[in-house]
Every structure is written in structure tokens, then in C-alpha cells.
Short mmCIF file of C-alpha atoms in Angstrom, two decimals:
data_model
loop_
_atom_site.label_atom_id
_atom_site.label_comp_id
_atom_site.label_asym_id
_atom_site.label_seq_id
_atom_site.Cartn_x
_atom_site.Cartn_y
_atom_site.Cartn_z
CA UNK A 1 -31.99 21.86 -106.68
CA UNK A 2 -32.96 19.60 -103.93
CA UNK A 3 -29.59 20.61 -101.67
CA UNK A 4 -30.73 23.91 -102.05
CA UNK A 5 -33.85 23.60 -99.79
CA UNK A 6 -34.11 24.60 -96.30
CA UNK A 7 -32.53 22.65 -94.37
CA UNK A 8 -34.08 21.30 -91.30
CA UNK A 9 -32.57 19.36 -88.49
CA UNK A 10 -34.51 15.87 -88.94
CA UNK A 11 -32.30 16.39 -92.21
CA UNK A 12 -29.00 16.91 -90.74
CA UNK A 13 -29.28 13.70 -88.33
CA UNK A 14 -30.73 11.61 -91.61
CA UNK A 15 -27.84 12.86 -93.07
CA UNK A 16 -25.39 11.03 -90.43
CA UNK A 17 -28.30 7.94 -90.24
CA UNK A 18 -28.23 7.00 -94.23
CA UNK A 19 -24.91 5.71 -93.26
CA UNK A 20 -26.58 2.90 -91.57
CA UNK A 21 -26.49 -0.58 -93.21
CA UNK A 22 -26.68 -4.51 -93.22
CA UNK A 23 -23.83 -5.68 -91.35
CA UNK A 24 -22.97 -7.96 -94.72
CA UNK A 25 -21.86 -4.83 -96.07
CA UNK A 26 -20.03 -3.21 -93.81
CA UNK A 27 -16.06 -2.27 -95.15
CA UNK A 28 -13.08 -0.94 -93.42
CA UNK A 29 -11.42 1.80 -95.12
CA UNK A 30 -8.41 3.00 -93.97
CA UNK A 31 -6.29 6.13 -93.85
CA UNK A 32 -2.37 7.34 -93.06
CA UNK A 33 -0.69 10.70 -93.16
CA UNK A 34 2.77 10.61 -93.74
CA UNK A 35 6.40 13.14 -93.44
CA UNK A 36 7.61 13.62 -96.69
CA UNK A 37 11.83 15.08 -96.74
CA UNK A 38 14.29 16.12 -99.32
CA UNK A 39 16.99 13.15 -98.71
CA UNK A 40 19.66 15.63 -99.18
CA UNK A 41 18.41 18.34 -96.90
CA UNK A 42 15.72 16.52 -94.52
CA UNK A 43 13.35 19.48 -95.33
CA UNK A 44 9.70 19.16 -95.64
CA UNK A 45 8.96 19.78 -99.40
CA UNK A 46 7.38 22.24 -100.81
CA UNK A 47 4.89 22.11 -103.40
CA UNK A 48 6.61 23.22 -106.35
CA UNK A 49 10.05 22.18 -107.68
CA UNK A 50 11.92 19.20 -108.97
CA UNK A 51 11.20 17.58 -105.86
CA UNK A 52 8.28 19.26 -104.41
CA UNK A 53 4.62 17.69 -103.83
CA UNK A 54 3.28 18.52 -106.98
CA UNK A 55 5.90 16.50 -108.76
CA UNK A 56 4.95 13.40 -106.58
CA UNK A 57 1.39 14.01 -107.29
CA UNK A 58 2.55 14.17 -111.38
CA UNK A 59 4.27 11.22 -110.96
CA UNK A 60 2.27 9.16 -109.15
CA UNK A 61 -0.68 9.36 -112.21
CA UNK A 62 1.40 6.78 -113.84
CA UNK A 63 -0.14 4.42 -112.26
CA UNK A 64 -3.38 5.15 -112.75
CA UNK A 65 -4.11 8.17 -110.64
CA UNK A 66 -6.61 11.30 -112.02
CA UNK A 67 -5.86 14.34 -110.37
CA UNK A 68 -8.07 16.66 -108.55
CA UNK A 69 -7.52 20.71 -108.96
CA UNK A 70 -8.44 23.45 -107.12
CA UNK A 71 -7.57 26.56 -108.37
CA UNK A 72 -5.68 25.83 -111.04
CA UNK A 73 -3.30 23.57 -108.63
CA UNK A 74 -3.29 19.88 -108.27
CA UNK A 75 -4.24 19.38 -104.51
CA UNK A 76 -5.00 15.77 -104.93
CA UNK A 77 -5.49 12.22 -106.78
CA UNK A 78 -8.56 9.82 -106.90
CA UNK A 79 -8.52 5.80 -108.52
CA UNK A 80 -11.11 3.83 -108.43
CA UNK A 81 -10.60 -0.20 -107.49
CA UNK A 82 -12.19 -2.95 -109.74
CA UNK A 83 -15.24 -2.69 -107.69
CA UNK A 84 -15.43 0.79 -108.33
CA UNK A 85 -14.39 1.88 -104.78
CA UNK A 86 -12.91 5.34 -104.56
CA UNK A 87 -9.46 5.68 -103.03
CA UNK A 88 -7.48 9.35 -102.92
CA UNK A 89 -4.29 10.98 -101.96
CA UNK A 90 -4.48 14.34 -100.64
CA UNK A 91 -2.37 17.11 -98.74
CA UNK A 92 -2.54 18.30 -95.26
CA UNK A 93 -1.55 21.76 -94.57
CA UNK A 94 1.80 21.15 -94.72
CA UNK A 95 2.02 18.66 -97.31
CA UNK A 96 1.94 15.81 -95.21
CA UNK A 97 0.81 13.02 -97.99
CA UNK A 98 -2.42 11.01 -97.20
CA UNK A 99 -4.12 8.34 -98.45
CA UNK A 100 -7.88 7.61 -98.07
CA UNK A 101 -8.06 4.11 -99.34
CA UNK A 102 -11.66 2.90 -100.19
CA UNK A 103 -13.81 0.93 -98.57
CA UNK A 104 -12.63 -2.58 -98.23
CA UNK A 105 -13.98 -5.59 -96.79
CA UNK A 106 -11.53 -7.04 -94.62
CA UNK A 107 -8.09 -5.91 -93.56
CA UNK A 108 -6.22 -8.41 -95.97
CA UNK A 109 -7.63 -5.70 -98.97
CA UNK A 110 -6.60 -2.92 -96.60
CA UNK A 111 -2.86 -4.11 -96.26
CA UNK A 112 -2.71 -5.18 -99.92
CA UNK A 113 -4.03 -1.45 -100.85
CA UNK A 114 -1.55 0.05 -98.69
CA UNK A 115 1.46 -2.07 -99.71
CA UNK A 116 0.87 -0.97 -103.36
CA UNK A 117 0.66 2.77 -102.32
CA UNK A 118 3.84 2.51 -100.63
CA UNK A 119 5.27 0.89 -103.52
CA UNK A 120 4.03 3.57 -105.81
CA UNK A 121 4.89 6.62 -103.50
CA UNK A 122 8.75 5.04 -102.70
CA UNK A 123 9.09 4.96 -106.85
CA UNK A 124 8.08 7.94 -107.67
CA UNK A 125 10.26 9.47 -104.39
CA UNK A 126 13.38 7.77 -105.08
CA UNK A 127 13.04 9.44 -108.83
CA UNK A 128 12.93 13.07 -107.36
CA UNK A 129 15.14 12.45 -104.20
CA UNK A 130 12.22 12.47 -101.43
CA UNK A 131 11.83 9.91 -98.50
CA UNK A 132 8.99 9.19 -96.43
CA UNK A 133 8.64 8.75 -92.72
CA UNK A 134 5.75 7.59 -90.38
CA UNK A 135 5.58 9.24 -87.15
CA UNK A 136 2.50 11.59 -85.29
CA UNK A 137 4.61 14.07 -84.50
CA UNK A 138 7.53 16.15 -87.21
CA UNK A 139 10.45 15.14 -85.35
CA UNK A 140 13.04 17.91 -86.90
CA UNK A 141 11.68 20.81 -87.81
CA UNK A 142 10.25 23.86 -86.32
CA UNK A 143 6.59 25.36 -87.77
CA UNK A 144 7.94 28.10 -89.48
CA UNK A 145 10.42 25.99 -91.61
CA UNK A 146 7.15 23.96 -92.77
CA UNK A 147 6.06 24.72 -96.42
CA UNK A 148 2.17 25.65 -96.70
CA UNK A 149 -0.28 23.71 -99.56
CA UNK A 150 -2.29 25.71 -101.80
CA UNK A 151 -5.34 24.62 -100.39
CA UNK A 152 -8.32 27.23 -99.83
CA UNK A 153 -9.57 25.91 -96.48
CA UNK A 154 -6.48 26.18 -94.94
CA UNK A 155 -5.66 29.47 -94.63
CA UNK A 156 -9.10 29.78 -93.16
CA UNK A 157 -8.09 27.23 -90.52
CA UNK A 158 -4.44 28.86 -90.30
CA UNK A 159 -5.84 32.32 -89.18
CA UNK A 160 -8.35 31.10 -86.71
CA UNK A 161 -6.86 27.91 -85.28
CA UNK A 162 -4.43 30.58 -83.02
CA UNK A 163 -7.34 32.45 -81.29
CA UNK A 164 -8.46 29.76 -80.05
CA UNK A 165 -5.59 27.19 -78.99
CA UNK A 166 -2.07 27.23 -78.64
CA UNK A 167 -1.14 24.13 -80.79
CA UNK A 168 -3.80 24.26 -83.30
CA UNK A 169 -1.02 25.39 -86.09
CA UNK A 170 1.34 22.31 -84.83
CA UNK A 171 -2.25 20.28 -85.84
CA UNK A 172 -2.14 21.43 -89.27
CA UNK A 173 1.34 21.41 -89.84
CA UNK A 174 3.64 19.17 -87.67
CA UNK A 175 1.04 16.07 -86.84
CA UNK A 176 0.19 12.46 -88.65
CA UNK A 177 -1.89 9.90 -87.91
CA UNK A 178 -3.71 6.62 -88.85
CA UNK A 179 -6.98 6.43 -88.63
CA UNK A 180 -9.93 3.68 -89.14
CA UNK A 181 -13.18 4.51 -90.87
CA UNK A 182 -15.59 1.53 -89.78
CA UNK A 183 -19.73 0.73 -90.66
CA UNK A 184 -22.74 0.63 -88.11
CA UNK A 185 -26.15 -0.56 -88.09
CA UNK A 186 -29.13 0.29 -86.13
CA UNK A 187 -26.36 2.86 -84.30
CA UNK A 188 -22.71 3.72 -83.75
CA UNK A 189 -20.90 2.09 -81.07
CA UNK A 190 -19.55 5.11 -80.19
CA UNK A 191 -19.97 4.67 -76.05
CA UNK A 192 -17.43 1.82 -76.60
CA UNK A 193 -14.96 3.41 -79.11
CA UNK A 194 -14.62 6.61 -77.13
CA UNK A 195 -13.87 4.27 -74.14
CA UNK A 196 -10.92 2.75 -75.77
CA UNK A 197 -9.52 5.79 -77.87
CA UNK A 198 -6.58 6.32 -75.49
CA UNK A 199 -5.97 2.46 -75.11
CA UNK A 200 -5.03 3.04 -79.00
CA UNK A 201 -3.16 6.08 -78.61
CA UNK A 202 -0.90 4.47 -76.32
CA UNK A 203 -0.20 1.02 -78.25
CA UNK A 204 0.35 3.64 -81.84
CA UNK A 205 2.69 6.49 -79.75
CA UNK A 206 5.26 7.36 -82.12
CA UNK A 207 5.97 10.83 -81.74
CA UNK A 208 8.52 11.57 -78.71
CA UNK A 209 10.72 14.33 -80.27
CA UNK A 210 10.11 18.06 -81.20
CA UNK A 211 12.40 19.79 -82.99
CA UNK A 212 15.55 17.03 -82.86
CA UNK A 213 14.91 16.89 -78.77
CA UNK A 214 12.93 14.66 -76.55
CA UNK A 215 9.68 16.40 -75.92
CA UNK A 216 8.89 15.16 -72.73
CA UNK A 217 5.69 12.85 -74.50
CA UNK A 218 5.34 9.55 -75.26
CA UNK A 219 2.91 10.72 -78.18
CA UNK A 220 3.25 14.66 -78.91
CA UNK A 221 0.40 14.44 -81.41
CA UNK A 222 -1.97 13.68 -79.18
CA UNK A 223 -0.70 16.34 -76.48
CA UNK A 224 -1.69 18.74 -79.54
CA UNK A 225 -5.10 17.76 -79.34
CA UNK A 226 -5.15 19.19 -75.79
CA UNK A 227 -4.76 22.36 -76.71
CA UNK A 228 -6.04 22.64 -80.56
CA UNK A 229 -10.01 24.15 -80.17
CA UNK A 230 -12.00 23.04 -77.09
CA UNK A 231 -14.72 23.60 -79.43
CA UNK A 232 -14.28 20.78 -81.58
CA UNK A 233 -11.87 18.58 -80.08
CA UNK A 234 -11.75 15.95 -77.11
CA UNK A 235 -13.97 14.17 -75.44
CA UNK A 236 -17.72 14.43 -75.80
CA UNK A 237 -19.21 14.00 -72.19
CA UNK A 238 -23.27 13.34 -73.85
CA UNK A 239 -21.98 9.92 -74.95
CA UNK A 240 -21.52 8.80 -71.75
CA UNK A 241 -24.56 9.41 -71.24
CA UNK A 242 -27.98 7.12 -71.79
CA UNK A 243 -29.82 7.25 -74.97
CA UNK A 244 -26.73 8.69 -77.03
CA UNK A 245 -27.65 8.65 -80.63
CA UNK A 246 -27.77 10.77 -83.95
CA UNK A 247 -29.78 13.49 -82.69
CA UNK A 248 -27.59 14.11 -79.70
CA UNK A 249 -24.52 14.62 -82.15
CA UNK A 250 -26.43 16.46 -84.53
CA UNK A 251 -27.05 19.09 -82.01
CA UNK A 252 -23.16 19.06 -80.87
CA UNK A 253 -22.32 19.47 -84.38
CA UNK A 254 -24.70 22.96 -84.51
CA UNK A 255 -22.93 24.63 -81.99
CA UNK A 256 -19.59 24.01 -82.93
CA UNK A 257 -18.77 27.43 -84.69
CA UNK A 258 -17.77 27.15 -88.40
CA UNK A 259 -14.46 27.74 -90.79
CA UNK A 260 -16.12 27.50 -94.14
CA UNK A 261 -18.30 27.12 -96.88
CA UNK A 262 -17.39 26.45 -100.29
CA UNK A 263 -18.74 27.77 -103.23
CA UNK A 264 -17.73 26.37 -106.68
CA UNK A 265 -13.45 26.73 -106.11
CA UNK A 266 -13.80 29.51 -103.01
CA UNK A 267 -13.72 28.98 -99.67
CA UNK A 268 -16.06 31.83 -98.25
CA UNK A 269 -14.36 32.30 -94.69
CA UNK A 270 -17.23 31.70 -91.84
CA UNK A 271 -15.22 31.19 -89.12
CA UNK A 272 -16.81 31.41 -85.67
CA UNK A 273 -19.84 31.91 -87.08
CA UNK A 274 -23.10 29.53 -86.08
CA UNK A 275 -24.35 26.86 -88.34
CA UNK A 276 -27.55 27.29 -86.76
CA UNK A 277 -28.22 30.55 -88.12
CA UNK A 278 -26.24 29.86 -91.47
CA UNK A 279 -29.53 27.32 -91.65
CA UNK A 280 -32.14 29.44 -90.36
CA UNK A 281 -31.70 33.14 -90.84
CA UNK A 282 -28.34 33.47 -93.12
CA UNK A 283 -25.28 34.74 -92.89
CA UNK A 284 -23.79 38.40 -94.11
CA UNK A 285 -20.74 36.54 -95.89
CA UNK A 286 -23.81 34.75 -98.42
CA UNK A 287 -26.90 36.86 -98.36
CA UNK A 288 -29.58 35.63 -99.52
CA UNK A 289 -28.60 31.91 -99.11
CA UNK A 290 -28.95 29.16 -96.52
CA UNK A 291 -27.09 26.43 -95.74
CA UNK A 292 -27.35 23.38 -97.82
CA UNK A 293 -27.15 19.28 -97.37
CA UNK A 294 -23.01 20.10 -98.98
CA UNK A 295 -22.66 22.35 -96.16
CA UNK A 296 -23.49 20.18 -93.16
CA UNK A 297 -21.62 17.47 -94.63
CA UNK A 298 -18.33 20.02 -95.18
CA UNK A 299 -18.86 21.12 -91.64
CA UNK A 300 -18.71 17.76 -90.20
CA UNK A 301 -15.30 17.80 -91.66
CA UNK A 302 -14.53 20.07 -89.58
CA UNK A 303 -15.22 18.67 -85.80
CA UNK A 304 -11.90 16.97 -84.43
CA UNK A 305 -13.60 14.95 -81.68
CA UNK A 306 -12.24 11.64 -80.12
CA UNK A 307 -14.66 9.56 -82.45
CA UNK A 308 -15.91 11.09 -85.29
CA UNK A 309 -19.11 10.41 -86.33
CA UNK A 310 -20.40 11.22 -90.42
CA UNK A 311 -22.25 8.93 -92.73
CA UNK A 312 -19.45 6.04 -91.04
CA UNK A 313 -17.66 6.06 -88.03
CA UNK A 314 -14.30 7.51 -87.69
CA UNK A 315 -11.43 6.20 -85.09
CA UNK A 316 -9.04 9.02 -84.62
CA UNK A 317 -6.27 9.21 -81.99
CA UNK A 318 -3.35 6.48 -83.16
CA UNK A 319 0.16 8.33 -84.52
CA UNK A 320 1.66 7.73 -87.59
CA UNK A 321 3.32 4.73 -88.55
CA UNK A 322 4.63 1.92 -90.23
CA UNK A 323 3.19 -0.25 -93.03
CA UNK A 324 2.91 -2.60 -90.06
CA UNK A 325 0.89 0.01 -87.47
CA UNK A 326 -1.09 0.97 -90.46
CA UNK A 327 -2.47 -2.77 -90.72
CA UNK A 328 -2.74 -3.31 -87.77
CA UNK A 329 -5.11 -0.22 -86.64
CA UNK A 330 -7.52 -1.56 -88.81
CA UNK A 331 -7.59 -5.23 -87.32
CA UNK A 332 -7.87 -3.55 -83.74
CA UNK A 333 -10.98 -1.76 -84.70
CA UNK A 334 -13.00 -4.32 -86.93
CA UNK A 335 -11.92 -7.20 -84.08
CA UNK A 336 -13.42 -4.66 -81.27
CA UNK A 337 -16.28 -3.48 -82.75
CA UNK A 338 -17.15 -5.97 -85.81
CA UNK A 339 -18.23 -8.53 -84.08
CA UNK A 340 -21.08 -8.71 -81.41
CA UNK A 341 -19.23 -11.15 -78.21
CA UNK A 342 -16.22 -8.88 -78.81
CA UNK A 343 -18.53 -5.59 -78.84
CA UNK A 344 -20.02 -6.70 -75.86
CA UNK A 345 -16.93 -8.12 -73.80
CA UNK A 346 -15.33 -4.78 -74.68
CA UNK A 347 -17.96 -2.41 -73.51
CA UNK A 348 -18.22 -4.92 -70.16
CA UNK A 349 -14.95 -4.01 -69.05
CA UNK A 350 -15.54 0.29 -69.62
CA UNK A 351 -18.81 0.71 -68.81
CA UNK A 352 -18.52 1.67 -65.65
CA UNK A 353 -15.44 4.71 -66.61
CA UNK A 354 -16.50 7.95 -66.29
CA UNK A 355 -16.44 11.37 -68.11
CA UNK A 356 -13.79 12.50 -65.61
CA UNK A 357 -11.38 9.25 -65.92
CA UNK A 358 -10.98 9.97 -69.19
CA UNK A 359 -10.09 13.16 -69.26
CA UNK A 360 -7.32 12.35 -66.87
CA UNK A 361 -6.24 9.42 -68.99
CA UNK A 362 -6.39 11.75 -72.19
CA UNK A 363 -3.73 13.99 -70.63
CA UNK A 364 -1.59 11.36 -68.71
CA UNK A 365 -1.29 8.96 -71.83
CA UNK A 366 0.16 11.42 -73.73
CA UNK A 367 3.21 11.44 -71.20
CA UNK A 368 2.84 7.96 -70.19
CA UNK A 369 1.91 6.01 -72.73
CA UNK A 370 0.83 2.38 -71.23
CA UNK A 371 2.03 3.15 -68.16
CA UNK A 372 -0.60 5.89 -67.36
CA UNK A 373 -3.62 4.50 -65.11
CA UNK A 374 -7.61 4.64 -65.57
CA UNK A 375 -10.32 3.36 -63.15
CA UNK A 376 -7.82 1.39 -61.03
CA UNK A 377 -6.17 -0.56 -64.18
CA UNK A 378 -3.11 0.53 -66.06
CA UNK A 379 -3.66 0.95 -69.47
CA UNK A 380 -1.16 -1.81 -70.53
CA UNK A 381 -3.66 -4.06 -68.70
CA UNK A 382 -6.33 -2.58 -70.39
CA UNK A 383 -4.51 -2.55 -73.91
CA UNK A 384 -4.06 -6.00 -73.19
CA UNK A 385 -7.28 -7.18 -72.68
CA UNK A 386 -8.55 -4.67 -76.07
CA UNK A 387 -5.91 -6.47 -77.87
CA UNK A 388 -7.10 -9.66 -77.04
CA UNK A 389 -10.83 -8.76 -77.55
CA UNK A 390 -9.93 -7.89 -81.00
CA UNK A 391 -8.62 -11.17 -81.71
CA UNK A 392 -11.38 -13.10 -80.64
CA UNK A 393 -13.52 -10.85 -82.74
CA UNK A 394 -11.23 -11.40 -85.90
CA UNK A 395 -11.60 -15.06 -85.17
CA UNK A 396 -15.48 -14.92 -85.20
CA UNK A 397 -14.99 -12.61 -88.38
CA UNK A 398 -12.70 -15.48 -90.34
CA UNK A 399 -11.66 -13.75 -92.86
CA UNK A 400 -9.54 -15.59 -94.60
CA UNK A 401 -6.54 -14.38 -97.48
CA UNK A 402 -5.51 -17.32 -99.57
CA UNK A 403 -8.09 -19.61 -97.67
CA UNK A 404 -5.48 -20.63 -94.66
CA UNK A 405 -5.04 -17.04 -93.00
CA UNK A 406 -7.20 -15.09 -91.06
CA UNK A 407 -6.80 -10.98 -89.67
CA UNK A 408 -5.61 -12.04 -86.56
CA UNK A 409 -2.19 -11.96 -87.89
CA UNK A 410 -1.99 -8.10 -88.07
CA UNK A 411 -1.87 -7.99 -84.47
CA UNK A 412 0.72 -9.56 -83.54
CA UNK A 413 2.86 -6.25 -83.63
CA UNK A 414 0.33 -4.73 -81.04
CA UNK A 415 0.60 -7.51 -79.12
CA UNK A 416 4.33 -7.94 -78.31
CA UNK A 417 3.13 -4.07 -77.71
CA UNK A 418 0.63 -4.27 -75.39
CA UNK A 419 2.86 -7.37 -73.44
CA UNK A 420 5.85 -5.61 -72.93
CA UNK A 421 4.54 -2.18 -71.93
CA UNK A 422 6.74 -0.65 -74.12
CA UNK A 423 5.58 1.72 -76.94
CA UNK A 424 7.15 2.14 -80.22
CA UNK A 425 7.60 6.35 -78.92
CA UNK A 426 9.92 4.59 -75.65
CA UNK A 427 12.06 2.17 -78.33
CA UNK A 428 12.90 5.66 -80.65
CA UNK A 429 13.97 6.93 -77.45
CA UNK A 430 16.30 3.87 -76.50
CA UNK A 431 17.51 3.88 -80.04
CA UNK A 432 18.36 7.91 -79.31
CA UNK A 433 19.66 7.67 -75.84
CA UNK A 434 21.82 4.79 -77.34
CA UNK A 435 22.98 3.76 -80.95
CA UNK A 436 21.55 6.97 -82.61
CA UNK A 437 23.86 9.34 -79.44
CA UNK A 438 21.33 11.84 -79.63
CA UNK A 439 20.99 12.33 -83.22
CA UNK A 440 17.24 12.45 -84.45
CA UNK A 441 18.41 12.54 -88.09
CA UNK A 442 19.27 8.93 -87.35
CA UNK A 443 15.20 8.22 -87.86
CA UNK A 444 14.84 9.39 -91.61
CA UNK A 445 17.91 6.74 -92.40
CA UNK A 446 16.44 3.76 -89.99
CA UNK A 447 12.79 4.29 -90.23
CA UNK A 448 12.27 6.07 -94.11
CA UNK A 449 9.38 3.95 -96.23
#
């Protein structure tokens, strides 16, 4: 077998580089993690029972749905669109239900693809008593009292994520997010993206309660992040720098230690161990193998950085949301970075930030949402001027839904955002400070899919 053969590292960065293509062919695909809760109890389900996750994921092939197995356990769904595109619902450690829509060309498809997901998932819930909430952060219950998904690779993650961060558990099971998967051409624009990660964090911050209290952040999520694995998470100061491309990552990517490898159904624990000499020498755990074109690509899967990069470009960094947010993520990104004034107006106003004001504004924006400061500017100011960028870009874009309306629409929520200076994370507080009289079960009635 050709993925058999010794790897070498011109193969890893062609690897990320195939992803490259005409920008007449770029798509946006799109992807949201959301709470799942027994309506009687406000638990987190568990995966088996009359209202667990498995019996969403048996419901939900009604509509079309073929599920996925993994050791004799359903641990996900794939459809295919009429242009054959791939969509697929999947777990996160703690059942938090996901959907990674396919790739779509404009956000019209996107919001139409989510709408109908919603749709299905609120059926099939209201059948077996579960709700759904959008939020980064669980804002109820405690790690312990979260149910764990039969999923190999997790308890892989589960056992190592403690030795080397305090929050890297929360991660896995208390966190959501949205997140934009976008094209490239010649390169990814991932200078400019990285610049205006935590411009996105703070319009998205959802997630100001822990356990039923205020937790002191705006977005909680992304204060996880902060202490997760310095190895694989943050910022990456090389793409500050000149001449950042594939190889540059590629290398990153080799030094990051491993969790896993898979082979047929098992996950064959790695962790900590070095990619580089899983591809050159071997590894005890599979003698007499080397690492394989599968391997790399499952290891890539397993970086966390501010702006992932694979075979496509991945914006991280925005909490989970509504329908709305989820929209409207999308249009932020493909206005930015779709079109080449807006690319360029966007990267005029950052390029002069530094590796060190962002790792200030990483921290503070967590706490201070639009309020926090970076290079002199507030980041409302800057979230401002992003939001407008993207606009002009989704004007150049014009694409149109029903020949009259273009993506610009989808940011008008970010907008009234980015205006006021007020985050969705500070209007669940006002709500809790005020109507809800410090009652957090007040969100899973008010803010439930």
C-alpha cells in the first residue's frame, strides 16, 4: 500500500498543500457543538437509555442519516448532500452533539444546512425529552457529573490531558464552540486570521457561568484554552514571522508530542511520544511499523492551535451559540478572508501587532470581552472595523439567495454586537443579575434550541 511507505517530510507538508485550489472552488463548511439536557433533570445525557445519545443518534437516521460504529457502538452519523458533499454528527467527550456540515459554497447553504439540523435534532429531542443549548462553556454542572462517550481516543486524551494542564478535562468535557473551515490558494492567510482570532472570541462570548455561578469570564471556554496543553494550544509565534508557510507548520506539527494512532477499531495509546521518530525509527507500542500518510493526517487532529491549519483552514476560538451566531461566524470569515480588498484592508490594520500583544489580548479577552485593549485600540474598535471589513468583502462576494439577498445579512447580529460593546456573555449576565434573580436554570427554558 502506498500509505504504507516511508514517510518523508516533503510528504507531510504536500499533505497540508493538496488542499490548495482555484479560488472558484473554494466552500465554507461549517461546524457547532452543542449542550444536550434531560428537560426533567437538566443533566447531561448519557449515552445509553430512553433518552441518552445513542437514542438521538437512532432517531435522527430517519431522516436520512447512516451511522458510523466503533466498537460495536454508534459514535456518529454521515449524509451526503445532492452534490455528494459529506456532512456528519459526532460526539465530543462528553456527548456534546456536533455537526460537521459539508462544504458549501456560500453561507446562504450553510444557514439552510444548519436550520434543517436543528429541525431534525429538536424532533427527535422533544420525542425522548432532551433539549439543546448553545453556549462555550456547561453552565450547570460540575465535571464529574458529565457522562463519558464510548469513544477510543478519548480516554487516551482523558489520562494525559491532566499532566499537562489544569483545564484540559473542562476542554473535553464542559466546552462548545463554532468554528469555520475556509479554502486557500497559493497559501493560508493565516498571519491575518491569527490576528483577528480574539476579535471573534469576543463578539461569540457566551460562556460566563461555571457551575450555576458567575465565573468571573466573559468567555470561560476560551480561559480553558489557557491552561489545556502549551504544547498544542495558543498562539504560534513563527507566523508572525516572514516567510510563514507549509513547511514552517509542518515542522510545529513534528514536535508536538502525540495521543494516538489507530489501527483498524483500536486506538494504540502514543501519548507524549514524538512523531518524528514514529516516522523515522518506530515506536515500541508498533514494532516494526512506521508512521503512515493516515497517521499525520490523525495527528493533525490533534493540535488545538489558534488557527488550525490541515488540507483547509480552520477558525477556532468563537463559543457556542445560536442558530443566529452559527451563521453568522461563517459570514465573518468568508467576508475577511474571501475576498482580496477585504484580505488586504484587514491585514493593514494588524500588521504591525506583535507576538506579545496577543498574548496579552488572549488572556484579557477572556475577562473582558470587547472591552479588553490591543496595540492602543480596544477591541470593540477593532471588532468594529473586522465587522465592517467583512461586509465589504461579502459585498464584493454577491452571493445572492433568491436573486435579491446577499451574505451581508448574517451580520447584522455581530454588528449591533460589535456597536454596543456588549457581548452576548454580559446580556446572560444582566438577564441573571435581573429577571432570571440568580437562577442559571433560567437559560435551558429562555435559550433551549
Amino acid at each position: 500500500m502506498a500509505d504504507a511507505a516511508p514517510l518523508s517530510r516533503e510528504d507531510l507538508i504536500g499533505a497540508m498543500a493538496k488542499g490548495a485550489k482555484p479560488k472558484a472552488e473554494w466552500r465554507i463548511g461549517a461546524e457547532h457543538e452543542k449542550f444536550g439536557f434531560d428537560r426533567a433533570t437538566l443533566r447531561r445525557p448519557a449515552y445509553d437509555g430512553e433518552s441518552g445519545i445513542l437514542a438521538m443518534l437512532t432517531g435522527l437516521q430517519r431522516f436520512g442519516w447512516s451511522p458510523v460504529e466503533e466498537a460495536g457502538h454508534v459514535i456518529a452519523l454521515e449524509r451526503k448532500n445532492d452534490e455528494g458533499m459529506t456532512a456528519s454528527i459526532s460526539l465530543e467527550p462528553g456527548g456534546q452533539f456536533e455537526l460537521s456540515g459539508a462544504p458549501l459554497k456560500d453561507v446562504h447553504d450553510i444557514c439552510d444546512e444548519t436550520g434543517r439540523h436543528l429541525m431534525e435534532v429538536k424532533q427527535v429531542a422533544d420525542q425522548i425529552n432532551l433539549g439543546f443549548i448553545g453556549a462555550g462553556f456547561d453552565p450547570l454542572w460540575r465535571r464529574e457529573d458529565v457522562p463519558i462517550m464510548p469513544k477510543g481516543r478519548y480516554g487516551i486524551m482523558r489520562a494525559y490531558m491532566p499532566k499537562k494542564g489544569s483545564l484540559g478535562l473542562d476542554m473535553m468535557l464542559r466546552t462548545c464552540t463554532i468554528q469555520s473551515n475556509l479554502d486557500f490558494a497559493d497559501g493560508p492567510p493565516v498571519r491575518v486570521a491569527s490576528r483577528y482570532r480574539c476579535q471573534a472570541t469576543a463578539l461569540f462570548a457566551c460562556s460566563p457561568f461555571i457551575e450555576g455561578k458567575p465565573s468571573g469570564f466573559l468567555s470561560s471556554r476560551a480561559n480553558v484554552w489557557t491552561d489545556t496543553d502549551p504544547d498544542r494550544t495558543g498562539m504560534l509565534d513563527f507566523v508572525f514571522e516572514d516567510g510563514f508557510g507549509y513547511e514552517r507548520y509542518a515542522d510545529y506539527a513534528l514536535d508536538v508530542p502525540m495521543y494516538f494512532a489507530k489501527r483498524g477499531e483500536t486506538y494504540v495509546d502514543l501519548s507524549g511520544q514524538s512523531f518524528r521518530a514514529f516516522m523515522t525509527e518506530g515506536l515500541d507500542a508498533l514494532p516494526g511499523e512506521r508512521a503512515t500518510k493516515k497517521d499525520w493526517n490523525d495527528h493533525l487532529t490533534t493540535l488545538f492551535p489558534e488557527v488550525r491549519l490541515k488540507s483547509y483552514l480552520e477558525m477556532r476560538g468563537a463559543d457556542g451559540g445560536p442558530w443566529s451566531r452559527i451563521c453568522a461566524l461563517q459570514a465573518l470569515w468568508a467576508g475577511v478572508l474571501y475576498d482580496g480588498a477585504a484580505l488586504a484592508a484587514a491585514w493593514d490594520l494588524v500588521k504591525d501587532w506583535d507576538i506579545g500583544d496577543h498574548e496579552r489580548l488572549r488572556r484579557d479577552v477572556t475577562r473582558l470581552g470587547l472591552k479588553a485593549e490591543v496595540a492602543g485600540r480596544s477591541v470593540r474598535d477593532v471588532a468594529v472595523d473586522m465587522v465592517h471589513i467583512a461586509r465589504e468583502g461579502l459585498k464584493n462576494r454577491a452571493r445572492f439567495s433568491g436573486g435579491m439577498v446577499d451574505e451581508r445579512g448574517y451580520l447584522s447580529e455581530l454588528e449591533d454586537i460589535a456597536d454596543s460593546g456588549v457581548t452576548p456573555a454580559e446580556r446572560l449576565l444582566e438577564l441573571y443579575h435581573g429577571e432570571w434573580q440568580g437562577d442559571v436554570t433560567r437559560m435551558y427554558r429562555d435559550f433551549a434550541y
